[in-house]
Amino acid sequence: MIDGRGWRTGALVEKREIPMYYLRITQYAQDLLDELEHMTEWPERVRTMQGNWIGRSEGVRIGFPYELDGQRHVLSVFTTRADTLMGATFCAVAAEHPLATHAARTNPALAEFVEECKRGSAQEAEIAVMEKRGMATGLFVTHPLSGKKIPVWVGNYVLMTYGEGAVMGVPGHDERDFNFAVKYGLPIEFVIAPAGMDAAAFSMTQWREEFAAYGVCINSGKYDGLDYQGAVDAIAADLQKQGLGEKQVQWRLRDWGISRQRYWGCPIPLILCPKCGDVPVPDEDLPVVLPENLVPDGSGNPLNKTPSFYECKCPKCGGDARRETDTMDTFVDSSWYFLRFACTDNGRAMVDERANYWMAVDQYIGGIEHAILHLLYSRFWMRVMRDMDLIKVKEPFARLLTQGMVLNNIYSRHSGEGRVEYFHPDDVDVQLDANGAQVGAKLRSDGQPVQWEGMRTMSKSKNNGVDPTDLVARHGADAIRVFMMFKAPPEDTLEWSDDGVEGSARFLRRLWRMVWEHVERGPPAKGPRQDLVALSPAQREMRRLAHATLVKVTDDYGRRRVFNTAIAAVMELMNALQKFDDTSEQGCAVRHEAIELIVQLLAPIAPHICHELWRQLGHTDSLIDHPWPQPDPQALIQERVEVVVQVNGKLRAKVEVGASASKDEISAAALADATIQKWIEGKPVRKVIVPPGGKLVNVVV
RNA sequence: GCGAAAGUGGCGGAACUGGUAGACGCGCUGGAUUUAGGUUCCAGUGGGUAACCCCGUGAGGGUUCGAGUCCCUCCUUUCGCACCA
């Protein structure tokens, strides 16, 4: 939608009331919220976002009585700040509220305003930034506690979909109400004294953040002196006595409207009978099958123009009826498709017993953009199926990984008439300065400059997609896997880079060559033989590094679930091993052990190459059947360790001490160091701090 | 606007519990090998400085012996906001 018109047809967009089918997700709000707490294998931020989306708030429903056409009615509002009720100076209702409709009947200006509000956006983001406007209805309601008459306004910021489509206006203690009151000259009353704020600071013209703070009731008659909770409790009790309110839990979550006015979705299996109402399609007539020969012409749902689809008989009374032509939101399908993988061959039921065996999904992967809707709808759908005895589990996804999207460079040229042409990064040569920073880009075919628009999500329209099959053919699937796992943590966006893939391929070639040379040098059939006591310091250090890498990589894969640092650790080990040119029998045995570890550690990332290298190393079993290696505690022991010495928090020297040195020994060694002596010369040493771990000393002078 | 994240060299990122900032890789520079290009190998690579050193994790303040990490204020970017899915 652009400027209130559809971008394709130019048609004016308007809000319209359409009867729709809703799924009552709100009925499960509490359980959907409660269970989040136990879903520890989901990312924290997704759980937080879902919790906020469900949006439980505890407050008070308050009734403002009024008379209309001689009959007594009550305008209901919900508030989390019932303590401010005595400061309510107006009420505001949504444009769709019955009171607004009623008042508009006799008030043309109001009718026009109401119509204007209805034309406005329904999107939360747009409502939030639009100008707050209102108009008096001329109607008044009675304040339930003070008995004062207070005016009812129509506000374009009041949502019909939240609560009952009406709010009380407390300009003294709500910023939105304050601005509204100032704008329209409505009275402002201050009824809360925020802690630590001087009462003289109250202003009738300038909003201050503190006005909304909790505090003690003032100017509130019998409630004066009560704090937030005391006032809420007392006011709720008084309202309840009069039948004009009670404590209530309100949810931000709305019911799920699933009707879509288009034909390429799953049919809603209902028949609309003028006599019997909405009648479900009988089981034996399911599924309802859509015609496949329809072509949308841009003027609404083609099913509405297809009598062969919508004309039918009512299953109850046999009379002429009309089949529902709205179809379902595609989120409906995505809410349970995963269950069907367990029972694809069952054409008689949604699921069968096998789904109970396989569910929940052990590891679900999806983009962060699905953090709320898809993942919440699926959780809801499972609960419904469980309540219908179709399945036994209620949480669909045991562990969730929200992976980042893949980005690539975008290059374009903008022509005069606002047209844009996008060029594939493969067809562009990049110009670099002496540091390797990108300073420009040219199209290879004509040598003329193109504009770089940064790294963005791969898409057809931006012509920056990459076909993985070409790359797999050129470098092998292992190299692509190593690149993708190495480039960034899986949750982060992945910036595509041909050079990066090249680097991963180079790394794997280096590994291949290293194993090859090792195997050539001596028959591994002899097996690794190490006399641990007789290892030289260099051999011992090599062996320590290999086992330390094993510990780190195991932790990264297991507890931390990050792969880029695991691969980096293996690369480090390989770099060290390449410098280790010890060809003695002991040296070869140490190298053999380290190489085997590398092959095993890398196998989850580069399975094909590692499988083959494992066999080259003389094994007859398959690597995938081989148990994960265990570190040798003996190998991890260090005799001497390096200690970093700081003076006033700045790194000044490094000293070596025995691995079992005490704190006193460490600080003595640090203070004895010549460089440190120079730094502390002439200044009294006030403190020497040796934090646990014994890897660092800070000398404070 | 609201909710959720993120911001570290030329680039992607590392630093896990407040303790050596820049691991690892890409790129770049120089050299070796090569008829040449590519490949491979070696060395260097945050900024300033002749050096000692100084400065540096989006900006500004604070806590601490010590802050990329904790606290406060602000800026920017990304995701979501219910009819794109």
XYZ file of C-alpha atoms in Angstrom, chain A residues 125-684:
560
model
C 3.040 0.655 13.980
C 1.169 3.354 12.086
C -1.358 3.990 14.840
C 1.489 4.483 17.277
C 3.138 7.279 15.291
C 0.051 9.052 13.944
C -1.248 12.290 15.425
C -3.574 11.690 18.343
C -6.897 13.243 17.450
C -10.310 13.216 18.983
C -13.777 14.733 18.965
C -16.387 15.044 21.685
C -19.471 12.863 21.299
C -21.623 15.201 23.380
C -22.386 12.251 25.620
C -21.454 12.027 29.260
C -20.880 9.146 31.652
C -20.865 9.148 35.438
C -17.648 8.697 37.365
C -18.370 5.560 39.435
C -16.770 6.901 42.615
C -17.091 10.690 42.512
C -20.423 10.766 40.695
C -19.186 13.599 38.465
C -20.285 13.780 34.846
C -17.366 13.312 32.519
C -17.370 13.694 28.729
C -16.978 10.863 26.235
C -14.703 11.497 23.264
C -13.905 9.511 20.176
C -10.145 8.986 19.900
C -8.356 7.768 16.779
C -5.759 6.092 19.013
C -8.217 3.879 20.893
C -8.127 0.295 19.640
C -11.432 -1.545 19.300
C -9.454 -4.783 19.441
C -7.964 -4.252 22.888
C -10.244 -4.589 25.895
C -13.675 -3.210 25.135
C -12.620 -0.382 22.851
C -12.723 2.344 25.480
C -10.230 3.949 27.843
C -10.452 6.332 30.750
C -8.456 9.511 30.354
C -6.223 10.460 33.281
C -4.240 13.401 31.928
C -2.372 13.969 35.168
C -0.623 10.618 35.082
C -0.613 9.294 31.528
C 1.451 10.995 28.851
C -0.902 10.207 25.989
C -3.921 11.445 27.945
C -1.982 14.536 29.010
C -1.198 15.562 25.444
C -4.788 14.832 24.444
C -6.153 16.989 27.282
C -3.790 19.888 26.557
C -4.712 19.762 22.888
C -8.469 19.778 23.466
C -8.649 21.842 26.648
C -9.836 19.034 28.894
C -9.271 19.362 32.642
C -6.109 17.919 34.174
C -6.108 16.689 37.748
C -3.190 15.377 39.762
C -4.115 12.593 42.176
C -0.805 10.818 42.754
C 2.214 12.262 44.512
C 5.144 10.422 42.967
C 7.830 9.500 45.487
C 10.565 12.107 45.669
C 8.780 14.638 43.481
C 7.836 18.091 44.709
C 4.104 18.746 44.284
C 5.025 22.173 42.918
C 6.536 20.430 39.915
C 3.099 19.543 38.551
C 2.514 21.432 35.345
C -0.643 21.999 33.340
C 1.314 22.507 30.143
C 4.511 20.484 30.229
C 4.547 16.697 30.658
C 7.205 15.241 32.891
C 8.257 11.622 33.078
C 7.708 11.514 36.875
C 3.977 12.202 36.559
C 3.472 8.587 35.536
C 5.487 7.180 38.448
C 3.894 5.265 41.295
C 3.238 7.163 44.479
C 0.711 7.986 47.133
C -2.871 9.117 46.453
C -3.706 12.810 46.901
C -6.837 14.816 46.071
C -8.629 11.472 46.114
C -10.952 11.789 49.073
C -11.023 8.654 51.169
C -8.167 7.107 49.194
C -5.677 9.830 50.147
C -2.470 8.418 51.583
C -2.815 4.953 50.054
C 0.053 3.588 47.969
C -0.393 1.982 44.555
C -1.410 -1.478 45.723
C -3.513 -0.156 48.612
C -5.410 2.207 46.349
C -5.977 -0.407 43.633
C -7.301 -2.888 46.220
C -9.576 -0.331 47.900
C -10.935 1.089 44.648
C -11.530 -2.347 43.144
C -13.398 -3.403 46.304
C -15.603 -0.290 46.268
C -16.385 -0.721 42.578
C -17.262 -4.355 43.095
C -19.735 -3.419 45.864
C -21.582 -1.221 43.372
C -21.325 -3.798 40.597
C -19.262 -1.321 38.607
C -15.989 -3.138 38.294
C -13.585 -5.793 39.482
C -10.016 -6.907 39.186
C -9.325 -8.382 35.795
C -6.547 -9.878 33.750
C -6.231 -8.419 30.269
C -4.216 -9.835 27.399
C -2.566 -8.072 24.543
C -2.897 -11.261 22.512
C -5.883 -11.198 20.163
C -7.798 -14.061 18.659
C -6.423 -15.326 15.377
C -8.439 -14.279 12.340
C -7.846 -16.995 9.774
C -10.148 -15.940 6.898
C -8.457 -14.749 3.714
C -10.305 -13.391 0.695
C -8.318 -15.293 -1.907
C -8.524 -18.740 -3.354
C -5.020 -20.166 -3.121
C -5.333 -21.336 0.448
C -6.770 -24.264 2.316
C -10.599 -24.168 2.073
C -12.583 -23.483 5.210
C -14.904 -26.540 5.309
C -18.164 -24.792 6.164
C -21.463 -24.348 4.394
C -23.514 -21.198 4.954
C -27.200 -22.059 5.097
C -29.811 -19.284 5.282
C -31.869 -21.448 7.669
C -29.311 -23.438 9.702
C -26.392 -20.962 9.861
C -22.813 -22.163 9.467
C -22.835 -25.949 9.031
C -19.619 -28.010 8.908
C -19.004 -30.063 5.776
C -19.713 -33.714 6.781
C -16.623 -35.901 7.277
C -17.477 -38.130 4.314
C -17.397 -35.098 1.984
C -13.932 -34.003 3.059
C -11.641 -32.759 1.805
C -13.120 -29.748 0.061
C -11.077 -29.481 -3.111
C -10.404 -26.166 -4.794
C -10.882 -25.770 -8.543
C -7.482 -25.497 -10.187
C -8.434 -23.636 -13.336
C -9.062 -20.199 -11.835
C -7.067 -17.126 -12.814
C -7.184 -14.182 -10.417
C -8.064 -10.976 -12.268
C -7.222 -8.581 -9.469
C -10.813 -7.950 -8.509
C -11.269 -10.145 -5.494
C -11.570 -13.813 -4.788
C -12.332 -15.779 -7.996
C -14.118 -18.442 -5.921
C -16.917 -15.896 -5.451
C -17.474 -15.997 -9.222
C -17.415 -19.768 -9.510
C -20.928 -21.158 -8.883
C -19.727 -24.731 -9.442
C -17.663 -24.281 -6.304
C -19.939 -22.298 -4.033
C -23.381 -23.649 -4.967
C -24.302 -26.527 -2.687
C -26.986 -28.037 -0.490
C -27.124 -27.664 3.256
C -26.049 -30.943 4.875
C -28.628 -30.395 7.623
C -31.830 -29.300 5.913
C -31.021 -30.108 2.286
C -31.960 -26.605 1.126
C -29.941 -24.358 -1.170
C -26.827 -23.108 0.559
C -23.523 -21.442 -0.217
C -20.088 -22.851 0.398
C -17.641 -20.622 2.285
C -15.322 -19.025 -0.285
C -12.809 -17.509 2.098
C -9.734 -19.675 2.536
C -7.402 -20.094 5.468
C -4.369 -18.075 6.419
C -1.297 -20.075 5.374
C -0.068 -19.893 8.972
C -2.708 -22.548 9.600
C -0.814 -25.014 7.425
C 2.551 -24.111 8.890
C 1.172 -24.654 12.385
C 1.142 -28.436 12.053
C 2.820 -29.497 8.782
C 5.670 -30.987 10.807
C 3.322 -33.583 12.315
C 2.605 -34.989 8.880
C 6.235 -36.027 8.378
C 5.551 -38.757 10.933
C 2.576 -40.154 9.030
C 2.724 -39.086 5.402
C 0.919 -42.200 4.157
C -2.149 -41.769 6.324
C -4.944 -40.389 4.158
C -7.673 -40.962 6.747
C -6.585 -38.718 9.609
C -4.491 -35.678 10.411
C -2.079 -37.762 12.461
C -1.797 -41.195 13.978
C 0.093 -42.852 16.817
C 3.431 -42.437 15.036
C 3.278 -38.689 15.611
C 3.382 -39.326 19.361
C 6.538 -41.369 18.882
C 8.365 -38.683 16.920
C 7.117 -35.502 18.549
C 8.302 -33.118 19.810
C 10.676 -31.959 17.106
C 14.142 -32.318 18.679
C 15.729 -29.431 16.829
C 13.688 -26.856 14.953
C 15.406 -24.273 12.788
C 13.896 -21.096 11.419
C 14.625 -17.437 10.948
C 14.221 -14.953 13.769
C 11.409 -13.318 11.769
C 9.229 -16.232 12.899
C 9.918 -15.614 16.571
C 6.353 -14.637 17.328
C 3.621 -15.530 14.866
C 4.531 -18.910 13.383
C 6.095 -20.234 16.558
C 3.205 -19.092 18.740
C 0.503 -20.355 16.387
C 2.195 -23.768 16.276
C 2.296 -23.929 20.049
C -1.385 -23.033 20.168
C -2.341 -25.548 17.481
C -0.625 -28.391 19.330
C -2.582 -27.559 22.472
C -5.837 -27.694 20.554
C -4.929 -31.046 19.026
C -3.976 -32.347 22.439
C -7.293 -31.209 23.906
C -9.009 -33.055 21.050
C -7.017 -36.216 21.922
C -5.246 -36.184 18.578
C -1.773 -35.991 20.038
C -0.209 -36.325 23.457
C 2.442 -33.593 23.515
C 1.721 -29.908 23.783
C 5.002 -28.210 22.894
C 5.933 -28.807 19.244
C 9.609 -27.798 19.259
C 11.911 -28.980 22.032
C 14.932 -27.019 20.911
C 14.917 -23.961 18.714
C 17.663 -22.370 16.681
C 16.893 -19.095 14.984
C 19.447 -18.991 12.230
C 20.516 -15.814 10.502
C 19.797 -14.972 6.909
C 22.339 -15.183 4.092
C 23.446 -11.823 2.718
C 25.341 -10.854 -0.396
C 26.565 -7.644 -2.011
C 24.127 -5.650 -4.102
C 25.320 -3.677 -7.131
C 23.082 -1.401 -9.136
C 22.789 1.422 -11.612
C 20.070 4.016 -11.370
C 18.884 5.401 -14.662
C 17.193 8.759 -15.130
C 13.557 7.714 -14.912
C 13.804 6.124 -11.503
C 14.578 2.727 -12.973
C 17.089 0.505 -11.247
C 19.128 -2.297 -12.764
C 20.805 -4.832 -10.478
C 24.001 -6.688 -11.377
C 25.107 -10.002 -10.007
C 28.215 -9.754 -7.773
C 29.935 -12.358 -9.989
C 29.777 -9.899 -12.908
C 31.328 -7.040 -10.955
C 35.002 -6.215 -10.339
C 35.713 -4.497 -7.053
C 38.386 -1.786 -6.691
C 40.414 -1.726 -3.496
C 42.744 0.788 -1.887
C 46.144 -0.099 -0.426
C 44.575 -1.483 2.761
C 42.195 -3.705 0.860
C 39.195 -1.480 1.564
C 36.554 -1.374 -1.125
C 36.559 2.000 -2.912
C 34.534 1.286 -6.022
C 33.108 -1.322 -8.347
C 32.828 -1.757 -12.110
C 30.749 -3.974 -14.280
C 33.123 -6.384 -15.988
C 31.306 -6.389 -19.332
C 31.498 -2.638 -19.990
C 34.073 -1.385 -17.469
C 31.703 1.310 -16.233
C 31.114 1.952 -12.508
C 28.226 0.443 -10.604
C 26.886 1.508 -7.238
C 27.448 -0.680 -4.178
C 24.346 -0.871 -1.999
C 25.804 -2.904 0.825
C 25.151 -6.425 2.053
C 21.515 -7.416 2.020
C 19.386 -10.521 2.077
C 19.708 -12.582 -1.070
C 16.758 -12.087 -3.356
C 15.805 -12.539 -6.978
C 14.799 -8.902 -7.338
C 18.224 -7.701 -6.180
C 20.028 -10.222 -8.400
C 22.421 -11.259 -5.627
C 21.555 -14.909 -5.085
C 24.153 -17.666 -5.133
C 23.481 -21.115 -6.543
C 24.951 -23.645 -4.128
C 25.107 -26.432 -6.718
C 27.832 -24.629 -8.722
C 29.875 -24.127 -5.591
C 29.404 -27.687 -4.419
C 30.542 -28.900 -7.833
C 33.632 -26.689 -7.692
C 34.696 -27.039 -4.059
C 32.756 -29.964 -2.624
C 29.982 -29.834 -0.057
C 32.468 -30.023 2.826
C 34.108 -26.732 1.880
C 30.732 -24.978 1.719
C 29.762 -26.429 5.092
C 33.045 -25.371 6.685
C 32.638 -21.870 5.258
C 29.099 -21.444 6.534
C 29.841 -22.830 9.978
C 33.087 -20.887 10.294
C 31.939 -17.494 9.078
C 29.663 -16.574 11.979
C 27.625 -18.114 14.793
C 24.497 -19.755 13.353
C 22.186 -17.127 14.881
C 23.948 -14.290 13.068
C 23.508 -13.214 9.505
C 25.922 -14.886 7.095
C 27.720 -12.631 4.650
C 28.407 -14.584 1.527
C 31.946 -14.428 0.207
C 33.508 -16.412 -2.609
C 36.928 -15.687 -1.093
C 35.716 -17.165 2.166
C 34.647 -20.381 0.438
C 38.034 -20.391 -1.270
C 39.704 -20.114 2.141
C 37.740 -23.051 3.514
C 38.647 -25.151 0.482
C 42.296 -24.191 1.019
C 42.062 -25.262 4.648
C 40.654 -28.670 3.709
C 43.342 -29.141 1.049
C 45.961 -28.342 3.646
C 44.458 -30.944 5.950
C 44.409 -33.501 3.155
C 48.033 -32.859 2.315
C 49.084 -33.011 5.935
C 47.518 -36.443 6.419
C 48.959 -37.604 3.121
C 52.492 -36.548 4.026
C 52.179 -38.112 7.446
C 50.980 -41.411 6.043
C 53.717 -41.375 3.380
C 56.383 -40.880 5.998
C 55.729 -44.075 7.887
C 53.186 -46.836 7.962
C 50.516 -45.841 10.463
C 49.833 -49.547 10.841
C 52.599 -49.537 13.446
C 50.223 -47.482 15.478
C 50.998 -44.550 17.676
C 53.456 -45.448 20.406
C 54.299 -42.933 23.006
C 56.529 -43.259 25.973
C 54.946 -40.439 27.930
C 57.824 -40.172 30.386
C 60.352 -39.772 27.612
C 58.574 -37.013 25.647
C 60.656 -33.899 24.991
C 59.213 -30.546 26.152
C 58.252 -29.689 22.561
C 56.535 -33.063 22.109
C 54.755 -32.680 25.418
C 53.555 -29.191 24.474
C 52.302 -30.452 21.118
C 50.396 -33.213 22.812
C 48.982 -30.808 25.407
C 47.696 -28.521 22.670
C 46.014 -31.428 20.865
C 44.141 -32.514 23.968
C 43.310 -28.945 24.993
C 41.792 -28.481 21.535
C 39.743 -31.629 22.029
C 38.386 -30.238 25.301
C 37.543 -26.892 23.719
C 35.894 -28.280 20.615
C 33.827 -30.754 22.634
C 32.610 -27.879 24.797
C 31.850 -25.691 21.773
C 29.800 -28.381 20.027
C 28.081 -29.531 23.188
C 27.474 -26.902 25.826
C 28.023 -23.741 23.793
C 26.650 -24.877 20.447
C 28.938 -22.630 18.464
C 30.903 -23.894 15.532
C 32.998 -20.983 14.316
C 35.228 -21.043 17.386
C 35.494 -24.833 17.230
C 36.768 -24.663 13.667
C 39.153 -21.834 14.606
C 40.581 -24.016 17.389
C 41.193 -26.885 14.963
C 42.888 -24.444 12.563
C 45.164 -23.304 15.373
C 46.086 -26.872 16.180
C 46.839 -27.504 12.538
C 49.039 -24.402 12.331
C 51.004 -25.599 15.348
C 51.283 -29.097 13.938
C 52.728 -27.766 10.688
C 55.524 -26.087 12.586
C 56.159 -29.282 14.545
C 58.656 -30.954 12.200
C 59.817 -33.679 14.582
C 60.388 -36.872 12.573
C 61.569 -39.048 15.442
C 59.495 -42.079 16.335
C 58.074 -40.279 19.373
C 57.436 -37.181 17.277
C 55.560 -39.198 14.671
C 53.471 -40.829 17.351
C 52.544 -37.421 18.800
C 51.708 -36.144 15.320
C 49.669 -39.241 14.571
C 47.571 -38.745 17.664
C 47.014 -35.047 16.896
C 46.063 -35.742 13.277
C 43.572 -38.365 14.301
C 42.034 -35.905 16.719
C 41.787 -33.235 14.019
C 40.031 -35.648 11.692
C 37.590 -36.662 14.395
C 36.905 -33.104 15.565
C 36.244 -31.889 12.071
C 34.063 -34.823 11.039
C 30.737 -33.212 12.055
C 31.520 -30.204 9.829
C 33.366 -31.865 6.928
C 32.113 -35.459 7.055
C 33.114 -36.606 3.554
C 36.775 -35.687 3.696
C 37.168 -36.842 7.275
C 35.585 -40.192 6.527
C 38.163 -40.808 3.817
C 41.120 -39.475 5.843
C 40.162 -41.776 8.708
C 40.636 -44.726 6.420
C 43.887 -43.307 5.076
C 45.076 -43.264 8.671
C 44.724 -47.020 8.710
C 41.358 -47.532 10.328
C 39.047 -50.235 9.140
C 36.010 -49.029 11.038
C 33.896 -46.156 9.783
C 34.530 -42.825 11.446
C 30.834 -42.251 12.021
C 30.698 -45.413 14.157
C 33.750 -44.450 16.155
C 33.085 -43.044 19.627
C 33.897 -39.389 20.318
C 37.474 -39.111 21.636
C 38.242 -38.532 25.304
C 40.978 -36.167 26.492
C 43.919 -37.628 28.402
C 44.139 -35.757 31.735
C 47.877 -36.506 31.826
C 48.377 -34.631 28.577
C 46.654 -31.516 29.896
C 48.990 -31.029 32.832
C 51.334 -28.056 32.534
C 54.500 -27.678 34.596
C 55.130 -23.988 34.007
C 52.500 -21.352 33.269
C 52.736 -17.817 32.011
C 51.446 -15.066 34.272
C 50.504 -11.630 33.000
C 51.707 -8.778 35.178
C 49.897 -5.454 35.185
C 50.869 -2.236 36.925
C 47.784 -0.130 37.682
C 45.747 -2.270 35.306
C 48.137 -1.935 32.369
C 49.985 -4.896 30.909
C 53.713 -4.432 31.587
C 55.345 -7.842 31.662
C 54.908 -11.588 31.598
C 56.592 -13.995 33.999
C 56.722 -17.761 34.128
C 55.977 -19.658 37.310
C 55.402 -23.250 38.339
C 51.871 -24.414 37.658
C 51.242 -25.040 41.340
C 52.630 -21.700 42.571
C 50.711 -20.068 45.400
C 49.339 -16.544 45.254
C 52.268 -15.304 47.320
C 54.777 -17.031 45.062
C 53.119 -15.536 42.007
C 53.164 -12.001 43.366
C 56.751 -12.431 44.524
C 57.754 -13.519 41.036
C 55.887 -10.589 39.529
C 57.495 -8.027 41.842
C 60.938 -9.517 41.217
C 60.641 -9.032 37.461
C 63.100 -6.427 36.162
C 60.571 -4.602 33.972
C 58.072 -4.441 36.803
C 60.789 -3.151 39.141
C 61.331 -0.306 36.694
C 57.615 0.549 36.655
C 57.136 0.584 40.395
C 60.428 2.255 41.172
C 60.026 5.064 43.675
C 56.328 4.449 44.202
C 54.883 2.652 47.206
